Short mmCIF file of C-alpha atoms in Angstrom, two decimals:
data_model
loop_
_atom_site.label_atom_id
_atom_site.label_comp_id
_atom_site.label_asym_id
_atom_site.label_seq_id
_atom_site.Cartn_x
_atom_site.Cartn_y
_atom_site.Cartn_z
CA ALA N 7 0.07 -0.14 -0.10
CA GLN N 8 1.17 3.58 -0.54
CA SER N 9 1.78 6.12 1.85
CA VAL N 10 3.72 9.58 2.05
CA THR N 11 5.32 10.91 5.39
CA GLN N 12 5.87 14.62 5.62
CA LEU N 13 8.98 15.03 8.14
CA ASP N 14 8.10 18.41 9.47
CA SER N 15 4.91 19.54 10.58
CA HIS N 16 6.07 23.10 10.95
CA VAL N 17 8.70 24.99 8.98
CA SER N 18 9.63 28.62 9.57
CA VAL N 19 11.83 30.53 7.04
CA SER N 20 12.86 34.33 6.58
CA GLU N 21 11.61 35.80 3.69
CA GLY N 22 14.22 35.91 0.73
CA THR N 23 15.75 32.40 2.20
CA PRO N 24 15.12 28.95 0.62
CA VAL N 25 12.42 26.69 1.66
CA LEU N 26 12.72 22.94 1.82
CA LEU N 27 9.54 20.83 2.66
CA ARG N 28 10.56 17.11 3.01
CA CYS N 29 8.52 14.26 1.79
CA ASN N 30 9.12 10.51 1.94
CA TYR N 31 6.80 8.02 0.16
CA SER N 32 6.24 4.42 -0.05
CA SER N 33 5.02 2.48 -2.82
CA SER N 34 5.06 -1.03 -4.21
CA TYR N 35 5.19 0.25 -7.88
CA SER N 36 6.42 3.56 -9.69
CA PRO N 37 4.22 6.23 -7.86
CA SER N 38 2.62 9.41 -9.00
CA LEU N 39 3.44 12.08 -6.71
CA PHE N 40 1.94 15.54 -6.05
CA TRP N 41 2.56 18.63 -4.03
CA TYR N 42 -0.76 20.77 -3.09
CA VAL N 43 -0.77 23.94 -1.35
CA GLN N 44 -3.87 25.17 0.95
CA HIS N 45 -3.86 28.75 1.83
CA PRO N 46 -6.11 29.67 4.92
CA ASN N 47 -9.69 29.14 4.53
CA LYS N 48 -8.94 28.13 0.92
CA GLY N 49 -9.01 24.82 -1.40
CA LEU N 50 -6.24 22.83 -2.33
CA GLN N 51 -4.34 23.95 -5.24
CA LEU N 52 -2.12 21.77 -7.33
CA LEU N 53 1.76 22.91 -7.14
CA LEU N 54 3.44 20.39 -9.23
CA LYS N 55 3.29 16.69 -10.10
CA TYR N 56 5.45 13.74 -10.86
CA THR N 57 4.32 11.00 -13.39
CA SER N 58 7.47 9.25 -14.30
CA ALA N 59 8.65 11.79 -16.73
CA ALA N 60 11.54 13.98 -15.58
CA THR N 61 12.66 13.66 -12.15
CA LEU N 62 13.18 17.28 -11.49
CA VAL N 63 9.71 18.82 -11.69
CA LYS N 64 8.87 22.50 -11.91
CA GLY N 65 5.67 23.89 -10.54
CA ILE N 66 3.83 27.15 -10.11
CA ASN N 67 5.23 30.00 -8.13
CA GLY N 68 8.74 29.05 -8.38
CA PHE N 69 8.66 25.84 -6.56
CA GLU N 70 10.14 22.61 -7.70
CA ALA N 71 10.49 19.05 -6.55
CA GLU N 72 12.88 16.35 -7.09
CA PHE N 73 11.86 12.58 -7.29
CA LYS N 74 14.58 10.43 -5.90
CA LYS N 75 14.08 6.78 -6.18
CA SER N 76 16.87 5.70 -4.37
CA GLU N 77 15.85 7.84 -1.34
CA THR N 78 12.25 7.50 -1.68
CA SER N 79 11.84 11.21 -1.32
CA PHE N 80 10.09 14.09 -3.27
CA HIS N 81 11.07 17.07 -1.25
CA LEU N 82 9.70 20.72 -2.24
CA THR N 83 11.99 23.34 -2.63
CA LYS N 84 11.95 27.17 -3.61
CA PRO N 85 14.98 29.20 -3.68
CA SER N 86 13.63 32.36 -2.24
CA ALA N 87 10.65 32.38 -0.02
CA HIS N 88 7.94 35.13 -0.22
CA MET N 89 5.33 36.30 2.40
CA SER N 90 2.67 34.80 0.25
CA ASP N 91 4.24 31.31 0.27
CA ALA N 92 2.88 31.19 3.96
CA ALA N 93 0.33 28.19 3.88
CA GLU N 94 -0.06 24.52 4.52
CA TYR N 95 1.45 22.29 2.14
CA PHE N 96 0.68 18.53 1.44
CA CYS N 97 2.43 15.83 -0.37
CA VAL N 98 0.25 13.32 -2.11
CA VAL N 99 0.61 9.92 -3.73
CA SER N 100 -1.91 8.66 -6.17
CA ASP N 101 -3.16 5.06 -5.91
CA SER N 102 -2.22 4.34 -9.65
CA GLY N 103 -4.39 1.71 -9.92
CA ARG N 104 -8.20 1.71 -10.87
CA THR N 105 -9.15 4.47 -8.82
CA TYR N 106 -6.37 7.04 -8.67
CA LYS N 107 -7.64 8.22 -5.25
CA TYR N 108 -5.30 10.45 -3.28
CA ILE N 109 -3.42 9.62 -0.14
CA PHE N 110 -2.29 12.71 1.50
CA GLY N 111 0.48 13.43 3.98
CA THR N 112 -0.24 15.23 7.26
CA GLY N 113 0.71 18.56 5.86
CA THR N 114 3.69 21.04 6.41
CA ARG N 115 2.70 24.43 7.66
CA LEU N 116 5.21 26.96 6.34
CA LYS N 117 5.62 30.44 8.10
CA VAL N 118 7.48 33.08 6.36
CA LEU N 119 8.96 35.76 8.64
CA ALA N 120 9.41 39.46 7.49
CA ASP G 3 -10.30 29.17 -9.88
CA SER G 4 -10.20 25.26 -10.33
CA GLY G 5 -13.41 24.91 -12.13
CA VAL G 6 -14.84 22.82 -9.53
CA THR G 7 -17.87 24.37 -7.51
CA GLN G 8 -19.31 23.16 -4.11
CA THR G 9 -22.30 24.51 -2.51
CA PRO G 10 -22.88 25.57 0.21
CA LYS G 11 -19.64 26.99 1.53
CA HIS G 12 -20.59 26.94 5.07
CA LEU G 13 -23.27 24.74 6.71
CA ILE G 14 -24.24 25.09 10.34
CA THR G 15 -26.50 22.23 11.77
CA ALA G 16 -27.49 20.29 14.84
CA THR G 17 -26.76 16.74 15.90
CA GLY G 18 -29.04 14.13 14.35
CA GLN G 19 -29.54 16.19 11.34
CA ARG G 20 -29.22 15.22 7.55
CA VAL G 21 -27.29 17.50 5.19
CA THR G 22 -26.61 17.41 1.72
CA LEU G 23 -23.21 18.89 -0.09
CA ARG G 24 -23.22 19.41 -3.72
CA CYS G 25 -20.43 19.40 -6.24
CA SER G 26 -20.00 20.18 -9.75
CA PRO G 27 -17.08 19.04 -11.56
CA ARG G 28 -14.78 20.67 -14.29
CA SER G 29 -16.57 20.59 -17.59
CA GLY G 30 -15.55 17.26 -19.37
CA ASP G 31 -14.39 15.64 -16.10
CA LEU G 32 -16.13 12.27 -15.43
CA SER G 33 -14.49 11.26 -11.94
CA VAL G 34 -15.34 12.94 -8.59
CA TYR G 35 -13.80 12.28 -5.50
CA TRP G 36 -15.02 13.36 -2.04
CA TYR G 37 -12.55 13.97 0.87
CA GLN G 38 -12.79 14.98 4.52
CA GLN G 39 -10.30 17.13 6.19
CA SER G 40 -10.63 17.47 9.94
CA LEU G 41 -8.18 18.35 12.59
CA ASP G 42 -7.37 15.01 14.06
CA GLN G 43 -7.71 12.70 11.05
CA GLY G 44 -6.27 15.12 8.41
CA LEU G 45 -7.48 14.67 4.83
CA GLN G 46 -9.18 11.31 4.25
CA PHE G 47 -10.71 9.96 0.94
CA LEU G 48 -14.15 9.19 1.48
CA ILE G 49 -15.55 7.90 -1.85
CA GLN G 50 -15.04 8.19 -5.81
CA TYR G 51 -17.61 8.15 -8.90
CA TYR G 52 -16.84 7.72 -12.32
CA ASN G 53 -19.59 8.63 -15.03
CA GLY G 54 -22.31 7.84 -12.42
CA GLU G 55 -20.97 4.59 -10.95
CA GLU G 56 -19.53 4.12 -7.59
CA ARG G 57 -15.80 3.30 -8.19
CA ALA G 58 -13.89 3.10 -5.00
CA LYS G 59 -14.90 3.63 -1.15
CA GLY G 60 -12.51 4.74 1.43
CA ASN G 61 -13.14 5.77 5.24
CA ILE G 62 -16.70 6.67 4.56
CA LEU G 63 -19.12 5.94 7.54
CA GLU G 64 -22.48 4.06 7.01
CA ARG G 65 -24.23 7.21 7.89
CA PHE G 66 -22.76 8.92 4.70
CA SER G 67 -23.77 8.24 1.19
CA ALA G 68 -23.20 9.83 -2.15
CA GLN G 69 -24.30 9.67 -5.57
CA GLN G 70 -23.33 11.01 -9.08
CA PHE G 71 -26.07 12.17 -11.25
CA PRO G 72 -26.43 11.98 -15.23
CA ASP G 73 -25.24 15.65 -15.56
CA LEU G 74 -21.95 14.49 -13.68
CA HIS G 75 -22.63 16.65 -10.56
CA SER G 76 -22.56 14.71 -7.35
CA GLU G 77 -23.98 14.94 -4.13
CA LEU G 78 -22.61 13.74 -0.53
CA ASN G 79 -25.43 13.22 1.81
CA LEU G 80 -24.45 12.99 5.82
CA SER G 81 -27.01 11.85 8.05
CA SER G 82 -27.66 11.23 11.87
CA LEU G 83 -24.75 13.96 12.28
CA GLU G 84 -22.59 13.80 15.16
CA LEU G 85 -20.10 16.62 16.64
CA GLY G 86 -17.28 14.65 15.14
CA ASP G 87 -18.62 15.10 11.62
CA SER G 88 -17.57 18.80 11.84
CA ALA G 89 -15.06 19.37 9.03
CA LEU G 90 -14.06 20.50 5.72
CA TYR G 91 -15.48 18.51 2.80
CA PHE G 92 -13.77 18.68 -0.50
CA CYS G 93 -14.74 17.39 -3.77
CA ALA G 94 -12.38 17.06 -6.49
CA SER G 95 -12.72 15.85 -10.04
CA SER G 96 -10.49 14.44 -12.97
CA VAL G 97 -10.30 13.49 -16.46
CA LYS G 98 -10.54 9.71 -17.13
CA GLY G 99 -7.07 8.03 -17.18
CA VAL G 100 -5.54 11.17 -15.95
CA GLU G 101 -4.42 11.23 -12.16
CA THR G 102 -4.28 14.89 -11.43
CA GLN G 103 -7.52 15.98 -9.24
CA TYR G 104 -8.82 19.50 -9.07
CA PHE G 105 -10.24 20.67 -5.91
CA GLY G 106 -13.19 22.53 -5.20
CA PRO G 107 -13.32 25.21 -2.51
CA GLY G 108 -14.76 22.94 0.22
CA THR G 109 -17.84 23.08 2.24
CA ARG G 110 -17.20 23.82 5.86
CA LEU G 111 -19.77 21.72 8.01
CA LEU G 112 -20.14 22.64 11.81
CA VAL G 113 -22.41 20.39 13.78
CA LEU G 114 -23.43 21.84 17.01
#
């Protein structure tokens, strides 16, 4: 069965410094992985997805993630944090079978300090 | 804007009552998924419909049911409500054979 583990429940960075949100996955076959962002009182917005093409995936708003099979990781990074990046981020693995249902990590709350 | 709409945005009701949450998927999307987001359980998959048929069930209580109509909109029915059912309920949709799901803004349910 697939699962994802987000290693940090809270991350604080200063504005203009790099962001690293960590995610490890477990899957018995080649997974499809996603990062979503949820701003306060908002829905979930897709940041980026990995579906077995390039291992370095670029997303919206300057975010990117690298799929590392040897480390079973899919960490999310951004070179320079902006105040508007403050939100909750979810790492997701898709049940790439018949249903494609999502299995969510527990989320990482990103705080950006001025 | 994802193109997925959900109504109502907020719902306040009492224990023991029944409510219906509505979701309209993006134009052309045949799959609809329902998720529950609560503080203690996080985001959990409830149920999936594909072109009117139930495709998969997750952690959905027997008091909850759903359906997808011929026009592809979906409804999630929650009955005999308990305090613990208070949560944010999301609907998502996707195209057949494509894994990316697009989420609606959610319905926030408060059971008093």
